[in-house]
């Protein structure tokens, strides 16, 4: 059935007219997709918790809630830490646009 479709679509189209189609179909769309910006909005409890992406400090929770961090699209590792609380680690798959993450840290028992 698929071959019949191509015969109907391609009938009467000069080969040169198909060149843009073949060029576009061979482009790596994923590489263009990964260049788009991703924003990470983080809401933490406690609000002063420190947020690290791939080991680098990006801000405190209350700041990242109001002003999301601009990051690259793709896989990232996030750690949220605050004194007196257990740290929390997450693996994120960031996509273009805003990703919102909420983290409530557990207090360390005294």
PDB file of N, CA and C in Angstrom:
ATOM      1  N   UNK A   1       0.823  -1.193   0.000  1.00  0.00           N
ATOM      2  CA  UNK A   1       0.000   0.000   0.000  1.00  0.00           C
ATOM      3  C   UNK A   1       0.869   1.261   0.000  1.00  0.00           C
ATOM      4  N   UNK A   2       1.968   1.221   0.701  1.00  0.00           N
ATOM      5  CA  UNK A   2       2.841   2.385   0.775  1.00  0.00           C
ATOM      6  C   UNK A   2       3.431   2.707  -0.598  1.00  0.00           C
ATOM      7  N   UNK A   3       3.780   1.688  -1.372  1.00  0.00           N
ATOM      8  CA  UNK A   3       4.352   1.918  -2.695  1.00  0.00           C
ATOM      9  C   UNK A   3       3.340   2.605  -3.608  1.00  0.00           C
ATOM     10  N   UNK A   4       2.078   2.233  -3.489  1.00  0.00           N
ATOM     11  CA  UNK A   4       1.043   2.864  -4.297  1.00  0.00           C
ATOM     12  C   UNK A   4       0.949   4.347  -3.944  1.00  0.00           C
ATOM     13  N   UNK A   5       1.025   4.680  -2.689  1.00  0.00           N
ATOM     14  CA  UNK A   5       0.968   6.069  -2.243  1.00  0.00           C
ATOM     15  C   UNK A   5       2.070   6.887  -2.901  1.00  0.00           C
ATOM     16  N   UNK A   6       3.301   6.384  -2.886  1.00  0.00           N
ATOM     17  CA  UNK A   6       4.408   7.125  -3.478  1.00  0.00           C
ATOM     18  C   UNK A   6       4.246   7.287  -4.984  1.00  0.00           C
ATOM     19  N   UNK A   7       3.669   6.279  -5.655  1.00  0.00           N
ATOM     20  CA  UNK A   7       3.449   6.403  -7.097  1.00  0.00           C
ATOM     21  C   UNK A   7       2.443   7.512  -7.389  1.00  0.00           C
ATOM     22  N   UNK A   8       1.411   7.616  -6.560  1.00  0.00           N
ATOM     23  CA  UNK A   8       0.398   8.647  -6.772  1.00  0.00           C
ATOM     24  C   UNK A   8       0.993  10.025  -6.491  1.00  0.00           C
ATOM     25  N   UNK A   9       1.738  10.156  -5.400  1.00  0.00           N
ATOM     26  CA  UNK A   9       2.314  11.444  -5.020  1.00  0.00           C
ATOM     27  C   UNK A   9       3.380  11.882  -6.012  1.00  0.00           C
ATOM     28  N   UNK A  10       4.225  10.959  -6.473  1.00  0.00           N
ATOM     29  CA  UNK A  10       5.368  11.307  -7.294  1.00  0.00           C
ATOM     30  C   UNK A  10       5.061  11.397  -8.789  1.00  0.00           C
ATOM     31  N   UNK A  11       3.903  10.959  -9.225  1.00  0.00           N
ATOM     32  CA  UNK A  11       3.591  10.957 -10.644  1.00  0.00           C
ATOM     33  C   UNK A  11       3.598  12.391 -11.174  1.00  0.00           C
ATOM     34  N   UNK A  12       4.372  12.659 -12.189  1.00  0.00           N
ATOM     35  CA  UNK A  12       4.397  13.966 -12.823  1.00  0.00           C
ATOM     36  C   UNK A  12       5.299  14.980 -12.118  1.00  0.00           C
ATOM     37  N   UNK A  13       5.996  14.593 -11.054  1.00  0.00           N
ATOM     38  CA  UNK A  13       6.894  15.523 -10.362  1.00  0.00           C
ATOM     39  C   UNK A  13       8.295  15.318 -10.908  1.00  0.00           C
ATOM     40  N   UNK A  14       8.936  16.379 -11.418  1.00  0.00           N
ATOM     41  CA  UNK A  14      10.301  16.210 -11.926  1.00  0.00           C
ATOM     42  C   UNK A  14      11.253  15.888 -10.780  1.00  0.00           C
ATOM     43  N   UNK A  15      12.295  15.126 -11.051  1.00  0.00           N
ATOM     44  CA  UNK A  15      13.242  14.691 -10.021  1.00  0.00           C
ATOM     45  C   UNK A  15      13.872  15.878  -9.298  1.00  0.00           C
ATOM     46  N   UNK A  16      14.130  16.981 -10.006  1.00  0.00           N
ATOM     47  CA  UNK A  16      14.734  18.156  -9.380  1.00  0.00           C
ATOM     48  C   UNK A  16      13.782  18.740  -8.330  1.00  0.00           C
ATOM     49  N   UNK A  17      12.500  18.641  -8.553  1.00  0.00           N
ATOM     50  CA  UNK A  17      11.514  19.154  -7.603  1.00  0.00           C
ATOM     51  C   UNK A  17      11.516  18.395  -6.286  1.00  0.00           C
ATOM     52  N   UNK A  18      12.037  17.183  -6.285  1.00  0.00           N
ATOM     53  CA  UNK A  18      12.089  16.376  -5.064  1.00  0.00           C
ATOM     54  C   UNK A  18      13.337  16.642  -4.237  1.00  0.00           C
ATOM     55  N   UNK A  19      14.309  17.366  -4.808  1.00  0.00           N
ATOM     56  CA  UNK A  19      15.563  17.604  -4.105  1.00  0.00           C
ATOM     57  C   UNK A  19      15.369  18.241  -2.725  1.00  0.00           C
ATOM     58  N   UNK A  20      14.563  19.298  -2.567  1.00  0.00           N
ATOM     59  CA  UNK A  20      14.373  19.866  -1.223  1.00  0.00           C
ATOM     60  C   UNK A  20      13.792  18.858  -0.234  1.00  0.00           C
ATOM     61  N   UNK A  21      12.898  18.000  -0.697  1.00  0.00           N
ATOM     62  CA  UNK A  21      12.317  16.984   0.171  1.00  0.00           C
ATOM     63  C   UNK A  21      13.393  16.049   0.710  1.00  0.00           C
ATOM     64  N   UNK A  22      14.277  15.579  -0.157  1.00  0.00           N
ATOM     65  CA  UNK A  22      15.310  14.642   0.278  1.00  0.00           C
ATOM     66  C   UNK A  22      16.353  15.319   1.159  1.00  0.00           C
ATOM     67  N   UNK A  23      16.660  16.577   0.881  1.00  0.00           N
ATOM     68  CA  UNK A  23      17.612  17.304   1.731  1.00  0.00           C
ATOM     69  C   UNK A  23      17.032  17.496   3.114  1.00  0.00           C
ATOM     70  N   UNK A  24      15.784  17.946   3.210  1.00  0.00           N
ATOM     71  CA  UNK A  24      15.155  18.169   4.514  1.00  0.00           C
ATOM     72  C   UNK A  24      14.968  16.871   5.288  1.00  0.00           C
ATOM     73  N   UNK A  25      14.654  15.799   4.590  1.00  0.00           N
ATOM     74  CA  UNK A  25      14.435  14.536   5.289  1.00  0.00           C
ATOM     75  C   UNK A  25      15.734  13.958   5.842  1.00  0.00           C
ATOM     76  N   UNK A  26      16.871  14.389   5.303  1.00  0.00           N
ATOM     77  CA  UNK A  26      18.140  13.860   5.796  1.00  0.00           C
ATOM     78  C   UNK A  26      18.737  14.736   6.895  1.00  0.00           C
ATOM     79  N   UNK A  27      18.135  15.901   7.191  1.00  0.00           N
ATOM     80  CA  UNK A  27      18.654  16.779   8.243  1.00  0.00           C
ATOM     81  C   UNK A  27      18.472  16.131   9.606  1.00  0.00           C
ATOM     82  N   UNK A  28      19.380  16.450  10.499  1.00  0.00           N
ATOM     83  CA  UNK A  28      19.285  15.944  11.861  1.00  0.00           C
ATOM     84  C   UNK A  28      18.465  16.924  12.681  1.00  0.00           C
ATOM     85  N   UNK A  29      17.181  16.675  12.793  1.00  0.00           N
ATOM     86  CA  UNK A  29      16.279  17.569  13.506  1.00  0.00           C
ATOM     87  C   UNK A  29      16.619  17.597  14.988  1.00  0.00           C
ATOM     88  N   UNK A  30      17.077  16.500  15.543  1.00  0.00           N
ATOM     89  CA  UNK A  30      17.394  16.442  16.968  1.00  0.00           C
ATOM     90  C   UNK A  30      18.491  17.424  17.344  1.00  0.00           C
ATOM     91  N   UNK A  31      19.466  17.625  16.468  1.00  0.00           N
ATOM     92  CA  UNK A  31      20.535  18.565  16.793  1.00  0.00           C
ATOM     93  C   UNK A  31      19.998  19.985  16.874  1.00  0.00           C
ATOM     94  N   UNK A  32      19.043  20.359  16.035  1.00  0.00           N
ATOM     95  CA  UNK A  32      18.417  21.670  16.123  1.00  0.00           C
ATOM     96  C   UNK A  32      17.562  21.760  17.378  1.00  0.00           C
ATOM     97  N   UNK A  33      16.898  20.690  17.723  1.00  0.00           N
ATOM     98  CA  UNK A  33      16.045  20.633  18.907  1.00  0.00           C
ATOM     99  C   UNK A  33      16.873  20.862  20.164  1.00  0.00           C
ATOM    100  N   UNK A  34      18.073  20.306  20.243  1.00  0.00           N
ATOM    101  CA  UNK A  34      18.897  20.424  21.441  1.00  0.00           C
ATOM    102  C   UNK A  34      19.484  21.821  21.611  1.00  0.00           C
ATOM    103  N   UNK A  35      19.450  22.656  20.568  1.00  0.00           N
ATOM    104  CA  UNK A  35      19.954  24.020  20.688  1.00  0.00           C
ATOM    105  C   UNK A  35      18.931  24.973  21.276  1.00  0.00           C
ATOM    106  N   UNK A  36      17.667  24.573  21.322  1.00  0.00           N
ATOM    107  CA  UNK A  36      16.633  25.427  21.900  1.00  0.00           C
ATOM    108  C   UNK A  36      16.830  25.493  23.407  1.00  0.00           C
ATOM    109  N   UNK A  37      16.493  26.635  24.028  1.00  0.00           N
ATOM    110  CA  UNK A  37      16.711  26.767  25.478  1.00  0.00           C
ATOM    111  C   UNK A  37      15.646  26.040  26.293  1.00  0.00           C
ATOM    112  N   UNK A  38      16.071  25.606  27.449  1.00  0.00           N
ATOM    113  CA  UNK A  38      15.154  25.008  28.422  1.00  0.00           C
ATOM    114  C   UNK A  38      15.245  25.857  29.681  1.00  0.00           C
ATOM    115  N   UNK A  39      14.125  26.036  30.345  1.00  0.00           N
ATOM    116  CA  UNK A  39      14.094  26.767  31.605  1.00  0.00           C
ATOM    117  C   UNK A  39      13.667  25.803  32.699  1.00  0.00           C
ATOM    118  N   UNK A  40      14.336  25.911  33.850  1.00  0.00           N
ATOM    119  CA  UNK A  40      14.016  25.049  34.986  1.00  0.00           C
ATOM    120  C   UNK A  40      13.539  25.913  36.144  1.00  0.00           C
ATOM    121  N   UNK A  41      12.258  25.757  36.491  1.00  0.00           N
ATOM    122  CA  UNK A  41      11.662  26.429  37.642  1.00  0.00           C
ATOM    123  C   UNK A  41      11.635  25.419  38.782  1.00  0.00           C
ATOM    124  N   UNK A  42      12.257  25.773  39.906  1.00  0.00           N
ATOM    125  CA  UNK A  42      12.358  24.849  41.038  1.00  0.00           C
ATOM    126  C   UNK A  42      11.662  25.465  42.246  1.00  0.00           C
ATOM    127  N   UNK A  43      10.756  24.708  42.832  1.00  0.00           N
ATOM    128  CA  UNK A  43      10.081  25.109  44.066  1.00  0.00           C
ATOM    129  C   UNK A  43      10.581  24.155  45.140  1.00  0.00           C
ATOM    130  N   UNK A  44      11.188  24.715  46.194  1.00  0.00           N
ATOM    131  CA  UNK A  44      11.755  23.850  47.236  1.00  0.00           C
ATOM    132  C   UNK A  44      11.138  24.158  48.587  1.00  0.00           C
ATOM    133  N   UNK A  45      11.156  23.169  49.425  1.00  0.00           N
ATOM    134  CA  UNK A  45      10.797  23.299  50.837  1.00  0.00           C
ATOM    135  C   UNK A  45      11.945  22.697  51.614  1.00  0.00           C
ATOM    136  N   UNK A  46      12.754  23.428  52.314  1.00  0.00           N
ATOM    137  CA  UNK A  46      12.651  24.850  52.628  1.00  0.00           C
ATOM    138  C   UNK A  46      13.027  25.726  51.427  1.00  0.00           C
ATOM    139  N   UNK A  47      12.495  26.965  51.389  1.00  0.00           N
ATOM    140  CA  UNK A  47      12.724  27.846  50.235  1.00  0.00           C
ATOM    141  C   UNK A  47      14.187  28.224  50.013  1.00  0.00           C
ATOM    142  N   UNK A  48      15.012  28.203  51.066  1.00  0.00           N
ATOM    143  CA  UNK A  48      16.421  28.595  50.908  1.00  0.00           C
ATOM    144  C   UNK A  48      17.324  27.438  50.492  1.00  0.00           C
ATOM    145  N   UNK A  49      16.752  26.290  50.170  1.00  0.00           N
ATOM    146  CA  UNK A  49      17.549  25.130  49.737  1.00  0.00           C
ATOM    147  C   UNK A  49      18.366  25.495  48.500  1.00  0.00           C
ATOM    148  N   UNK A  50      19.561  24.949  48.438  1.00  0.00           N
ATOM    149  CA  UNK A  50      20.484  25.221  47.323  1.00  0.00           C
ATOM    150  C   UNK A  50      20.292  24.167  46.233  1.00  0.00           C
ATOM    151  N   UNK A  51      20.270  24.621  44.983  1.00  0.00           N
ATOM    152  CA  UNK A  51      20.019  23.745  43.840  1.00  0.00           C
ATOM    153  C   UNK A  51      21.282  23.679  42.982  1.00  0.00           C
ATOM    154  N   UNK A  52      21.709  22.446  42.686  1.00  0.00           N
ATOM    155  CA  UNK A  52      22.883  22.193  41.847  1.00  0.00           C
ATOM    156  C   UNK A  52      22.441  21.415  40.611  1.00  0.00           C
ATOM    157  N   UNK A  53      22.919  21.825  39.460  1.00  0.00           N
ATOM    158  CA  UNK A  53      22.668  21.098  38.214  1.00  0.00           C
ATOM    159  C   UNK A  53      24.015  20.612  37.703  1.00  0.00           C
ATOM    160  N   UNK A  54      24.130  19.299  37.536  1.00  0.00           N
ATOM    161  CA  UNK A  54      25.379  18.672  37.086  1.00  0.00           C
ATOM    162  C   UNK A  54      26.568  19.132  37.927  1.00  0.00           C
ATOM    163  N   UNK A  55      26.333  19.272  39.237  1.00  0.00           N
ATOM    164  CA  UNK A  55      27.387  19.624  40.171  1.00  0.00           C
ATOM    165  C   UNK A  55      27.663  21.109  40.303  1.00  0.00           C
ATOM    166  N   UNK A  56      26.994  21.948  39.531  1.00  0.00           N
ATOM    167  CA  UNK A  56      27.222  23.387  39.593  1.00  0.00           C
ATOM    168  C   UNK A  56      26.036  24.085  40.251  1.00  0.00           C
ATOM    169  N   UNK A  57      26.330  24.985  41.184  1.00  0.00           N
ATOM    170  CA  UNK A  57      25.293  25.744  41.877  1.00  0.00           C
ATOM    171  C   UNK A  57      24.576  26.662  40.886  1.00  0.00           C
ATOM    172  N   UNK A  58      23.226  26.590  40.874  1.00  0.00           N
ATOM    173  CA  UNK A  58      22.448  27.456  39.980  1.00  0.00           C
ATOM    174  C   UNK A  58      21.568  28.441  40.744  1.00  0.00           C
ATOM    175  N   UNK A  59      21.373  28.226  42.041  1.00  0.00           N
ATOM    176  CA  UNK A  59      20.572  29.171  42.813  1.00  0.00           C
ATOM    177  C   UNK A  59      19.851  28.505  43.961  1.00  0.00           C
ATOM    178  N   UNK A  60      19.185  29.338  44.744  1.00  0.00           N
ATOM    179  CA  UNK A  60      18.363  28.833  45.837  1.00  0.00           C
ATOM    180  C   UNK A  60      16.939  28.657  45.334  1.00  0.00           C
ATOM    181  N   UNK A  61      16.195  27.794  46.026  1.00  0.00           N
ATOM    182  CA  UNK A  61      14.843  27.462  45.592  1.00  0.00           C
ATOM    183  C   UNK A  61      13.948  28.668  45.406  1.00  0.00           C
ATOM    184  N   UNK A  62      13.934  29.593  46.367  1.00  0.00           N
ATOM    185  CA  UNK A  62      13.028  30.747  46.255  1.00  0.00           C
ATOM    186  C   UNK A  62      13.406  31.658  45.085  1.00  0.00           C
ATOM    187  N   UNK A  63      14.684  31.693  44.698  1.00  0.00           N
ATOM    188  CA  UNK A  63      15.110  32.485  43.544  1.00  0.00           C
ATOM    189  C   UNK A  63      14.706  31.779  42.255  1.00  0.00           C
ATOM    190  N   UNK A  64      14.935  30.460  42.177  1.00  0.00           N
ATOM    191  CA  UNK A  64      14.618  29.700  40.961  1.00  0.00           C
ATOM    192  C   UNK A  64      13.115  29.556  40.746  1.00  0.00           C
ATOM    193  N   UNK A  65      12.341  29.735  41.801  1.00  0.00           N
ATOM    194  CA  UNK A  65      10.883  29.719  41.644  1.00  0.00           C
ATOM    195  C   UNK A  65      10.431  30.983  40.919  1.00  0.00           C
ATOM    196  N   UNK A  66      11.045  32.121  41.270  1.00  0.00           N
ATOM    197  CA  UNK A  66      10.671  33.396  40.661  1.00  0.00           C
ATOM    198  C   UNK A  66      11.349  33.618  39.310  1.00  0.00           C
ATOM    199  N   UNK A  67      12.587  33.156  39.184  1.00  0.00           N
ATOM    200  CA  UNK A  67      13.350  33.367  37.956  1.00  0.00           C
ATOM    201  C   UNK A  67      14.004  32.051  37.543  1.00  0.00           C
ATOM    202  N   UNK A  68      13.352  31.277  36.652  1.00  0.00           N
ATOM    203  CA  UNK A  68      13.885  29.974  36.255  1.00  0.00           C
ATOM    204  C   UNK A  68      15.286  30.064  35.642  1.00  0.00           C
ATOM    205  N   UNK A  69      16.072  29.008  35.848  1.00  0.00           N
ATOM    206  CA  UNK A  69      17.422  28.925  35.288  1.00  0.00           C
ATOM    207  C   UNK A  69      17.337  28.495  33.826  1.00  0.00           C
ATOM    208  N   UNK A  70      18.131  29.140  32.974  1.00  0.00           N
ATOM    209  CA  UNK A  70      18.227  28.766  31.565  1.00  0.00           C
ATOM    210  C   UNK A  70      19.280  27.674  31.431  1.00  0.00           C
ATOM    211  N   UNK A  71      18.886  26.534  30.890  1.00  0.00           N
ATOM    212  CA  UNK A  71      19.778  25.384  30.758  1.00  0.00           C
ATOM    213  C   UNK A  71      19.683  24.805  29.358  1.00  0.00           C
ATOM    214  N   UNK A  72      20.537  23.835  29.074  1.00  0.00           N
ATOM    215  CA  UNK A  72      20.507  23.143  27.788  1.00  0.00           C
ATOM    216  C   UNK A  72      19.481  22.021  27.820  1.00  0.00           C
ATOM    217  N   UNK A  73      18.883  21.779  26.675  1.00  0.00           N
ATOM    218  CA  UNK A  73      17.951  20.666  26.511  1.00  0.00           C
ATOM    219  C   UNK A  73      18.725  19.363  26.655  1.00  0.00           C
ATOM    220  N   UNK A  74      18.113  18.386  27.306  1.00  0.00           N
ATOM    221  CA  UNK A  74      18.738  17.077  27.453  1.00  0.00           C
ATOM    222  C   UNK A  74      18.757  16.633  28.894  1.00  0.00           C
ATOM    223  N   UNK A  75      19.515  15.585  29.138  1.00  0.00           N
ATOM    224  CA  UNK A  75      19.574  14.994  30.471  1.00  0.00           C
ATOM    225  C   UNK A  75      20.465  15.818  31.395  1.00  0.00           C
ATOM    226  N   UNK A  76      19.975  16.066  32.601  1.00  0.00           N
ATOM    227  CA  UNK A  76      20.727  16.774  33.635  1.00  0.00           C
ATOM    228  C   UNK A  76      20.481  16.081  34.963  1.00  0.00           C
ATOM    229  N   UNK A  77      21.406  16.290  35.885  1.00  0.00           N
ATOM    230  CA  UNK A  77      21.268  15.735  37.231  1.00  0.00           C
ATOM    231  C   UNK A  77      21.150  16.892  38.215  1.00  0.00           C
ATOM    232  N   UNK A  78      20.114  16.864  39.036  1.00  0.00           N
ATOM    233  CA  UNK A  78      19.853  17.940  39.980  1.00  0.00           C
ATOM    234  C   UNK A  78      19.997  17.425  41.402  1.00  0.00           C
ATOM    235  N   UNK A  79      20.654  18.214  42.245  1.00  0.00           N
ATOM    236  CA  UNK A  79      20.762  17.928  43.673  1.00  0.00           C
ATOM    237  C   UNK A  79      20.241  19.144  44.427  1.00  0.00           C
ATOM    238  N   UNK A  80      19.397  18.896  45.424  1.00  0.00           N
ATOM    239  CA  UNK A  80      18.868  19.952  46.273  1.00  0.00           C
ATOM    240  C   UNK A  80      19.358  19.676  47.681  1.00  0.00           C
ATOM    241  N   UNK A  81      19.976  20.687  48.316  1.00  0.00           N
ATOM    242  CA  UNK A  81      20.555  20.522  49.651  1.00  0.00           C
ATOM    243  C   UNK A  81      20.199  21.708  50.534  1.00  0.00           C
ATOM    244  N   UNK A  82      20.097  21.435  51.827  1.00  0.00           N
ATOM    245  CA  UNK A  82      19.915  22.485  52.816  1.00  0.00           C
ATOM    246  C   UNK A  82      20.394  21.942  54.155  1.00  0.00           C
ATOM    247  N   UNK A  83      21.062  22.767  54.978  1.00  0.00           N
ATOM    248  CA  UNK A  83      21.525  22.297  56.288  1.00  0.00           C
ATOM    249  C   UNK A  83      20.351  21.782  57.136  1.00  0.00           C
ATOM    250  N   UNK A  84      20.564  20.635  57.781  1.00  0.00           N
ATOM    251  CA  UNK A  84      19.527  20.036  58.614  1.00  0.00           C
ATOM    252  C   UNK A  84      18.533  19.171  57.852  1.00  0.00           C
ATOM    253  N   UNK A  85      18.757  18.977  56.542  1.00  0.00           N
ATOM    254  CA  UNK A  85      17.858  18.167  55.701  1.00  0.00           C
ATOM    255  C   UNK A  85      18.680  17.157  54.905  1.00  0.00           C
ATOM    256  N   UNK A  86      18.037  16.031  54.588  1.00  0.00           N
ATOM    257  CA  UNK A  86      18.671  15.064  53.695  1.00  0.00           C
ATOM    258  C   UNK A  86      18.711  15.661  52.284  1.00  0.00           C
ATOM    259  N   UNK A  87      19.814  15.476  51.540  1.00  0.00           N
ATOM    260  CA  UNK A  87      19.845  15.958  50.148  1.00  0.00           C
ATOM    261  C   UNK A  87      18.928  15.108  49.273  1.00  0.00           C
ATOM    262  N   UNK A  88      18.515  15.670  48.185  1.00  0.00           N
ATOM    263  CA  UNK A  88      17.622  14.971  47.250  1.00  0.00           C
ATOM    264  C   UNK A  88      18.215  15.079  45.852  1.00  0.00           C
ATOM    265  N   UNK A  89      18.366  13.946  45.177  1.00  0.00           N
ATOM    266  CA  UNK A  89      18.926  13.886  43.821  1.00  0.00           C
ATOM    267  C   UNK A  89      17.844  13.488  42.828  1.00  0.00           C
ATOM    268  N   UNK A  90      17.895  14.105  41.640  1.00  0.00           N
ATOM    269  CA  UNK A  90      16.946  13.795  40.565  1.00  0.00           C
ATOM    270  C   UNK A  90      17.672  13.753  39.234  1.00  0.00           C
ATOM    271  N   UNK A  91      17.208  12.888  38.365  1.00  0.00           N
ATOM    272  CA  UNK A  91      17.657  12.899  36.973  1.00  0.00           C
ATOM    273  C   UNK A  91      16.530  13.544  36.187  1.00  0.00           C
ATOM    274  N   UNK A  92      16.867  14.591  35.421  1.00  0.00           N
ATOM    275  CA  UNK A  92      15.868  15.333  34.658  1.00  0.00           C
ATOM    276  C   UNK A  92      16.121  15.184  33.168  1.00  0.00           C
ATOM    277  N   UNK A  93      15.067  15.156  32.405  1.00  0.00           N
ATOM    278  CA  UNK A  93      15.152  15.219  30.948  1.00  0.00           C
ATOM    279  C   UNK A  93      14.521  16.551  30.565  1.00  0.00           C
ATOM    280  N   UNK A  94      15.356  17.559  30.352  1.00  0.00           N
ATOM    281  CA  UNK A  94      14.866  18.898  30.064  1.00  0.00           C
ATOM    282  C   UNK A  94      14.493  19.022  28.599  1.00  0.00           C
ATOM    283  N   UNK A  95      13.365  19.669  28.350  1.00  0.00           N
ATOM    284  CA  UNK A  95      12.853  19.895  27.000  1.00  0.00           C
ATOM    285  C   UNK A  95      12.732  21.400  26.787  1.00  0.00           C
ATOM    286  N   UNK A  96      12.617  21.862  25.538  1.00  0.00           N
ATOM    287  CA  UNK A  96      12.438  23.305  25.321  1.00  0.00           C
ATOM    288  C   UNK A  96      11.200  23.811  26.061  1.00  0.00           C
ATOM    289  N   UNK A  97      11.320  24.992  26.612  1.00  0.00           N
ATOM    290  CA  UNK A  97      10.226  25.563  27.395  1.00  0.00           C
ATOM    291  C   UNK A  97      10.556  25.468  28.881  1.00  0.00           C
ATOM    292  N   UNK A  98       9.530  25.615  29.704  1.00  0.00           N
ATOM    293  CA  UNK A  98       9.722  25.625  31.150  1.00  0.00           C
ATOM    294  C   UNK A  98       9.372  24.265  31.749  1.00  0.00           C
ATOM    295  N   UNK A  99      10.288  23.725  32.538  1.00  0.00           N
ATOM    296  CA  UNK A  99      10.055  22.508  33.308  1.00  0.00           C
ATOM    297  C   UNK A  99       9.976  22.917  34.772  1.00  0.00           C
ATOM    298  N   UNK A 100       8.922  22.507  35.456  1.00  0.00           N
ATOM    299  CA  UNK A 100       8.752  22.854  36.873  1.00  0.00           C
ATOM    300  C   UNK A 100       8.967  21.604  37.718  1.00  0.00           C
ATOM    301  N   UNK A 101       9.811  21.752  38.746  1.00  0.00           N
ATOM    302  CA  UNK A 101      10.103  20.648  39.661  1.00  0.00           C
ATOM    303  C   UNK A 101       9.847  21.142  41.076  1.00  0.00           C
ATOM    304  N   UNK A 102       9.126  20.345  41.855  1.00  0.00           N
ATOM    305  CA  UNK A 102       8.882  20.663  43.261  1.00  0.00           C
ATOM    306  C   UNK A 102       9.577  19.619  44.124  1.00  0.00           C
ATOM    307  N   UNK A 103      10.376  20.091  45.095  1.00  0.00           N
ATOM    308  CA  UNK A 103      11.131  19.185  45.971  1.00  0.00           C
ATOM    309  C   UNK A 103      10.892  19.597  47.417  1.00  0.00           C
ATOM    310  N   UNK A 104      10.457  18.650  48.229  1.00  0.00           N
ATOM    311  CA  UNK A 104      10.299  18.872  49.664  1.00  0.00           C
ATOM    312  C   UNK A 104      11.332  18.007  50.373  1.00  0.00           C
ATOM    313  N   UNK A 105      12.341  18.653  50.948  1.00  0.00           N
ATOM    314  CA  UNK A 105      13.401  17.921  51.630  1.00  0.00           C
ATOM    315  C   UNK A 105      12.909  17.380  52.960  1.00  0.00           C
ATOM    316  N   UNK A 106      13.442  16.204  53.334  1.00  0.00           N
ATOM    317  CA  UNK A 106      13.104  15.591  54.615  1.00  0.00           C
ATOM    318  C   UNK A 106      14.103  16.048  55.683  1.00  0.00           C
ATOM    319  N   UNK A 107      13.612  16.490  56.835  1.00  0.00           N
ATOM    320  CA  UNK A 107      14.538  16.922  57.885  1.00  0.00           C
ATOM    321  C   UNK A 107      15.309  15.735  58.472  1.00  0.00           C
ATOM    322  N   UNK A 108      16.547  15.996  58.858  1.00  0.00           N
ATOM    323  CA  UNK A 108      17.372  14.985  59.528  1.00  0.00           C
ATOM    324  C   UNK A 108      16.914  14.928  60.989  1.00  0.00           C
ATOM    325  N   UNK A 109      16.561  13.721  61.486  1.00  0.00           N
ATOM    326  CA  UNK A 109      16.121  13.632  62.882  1.00  0.00           C
ATOM    327  C   UNK A 109      17.270  13.985  63.847  1.00  0.00           C
ATOM    328  N   UNK A 110      16.921  14.656  64.923  1.00  0.00           N
ATOM    329  CA  UNK A 110      17.936  15.030  65.928  1.00  0.00           C
ATOM    330  C   UNK A 110      18.147  13.942  66.935  1.00  0.00           C
TER     331      UNK A 110
END
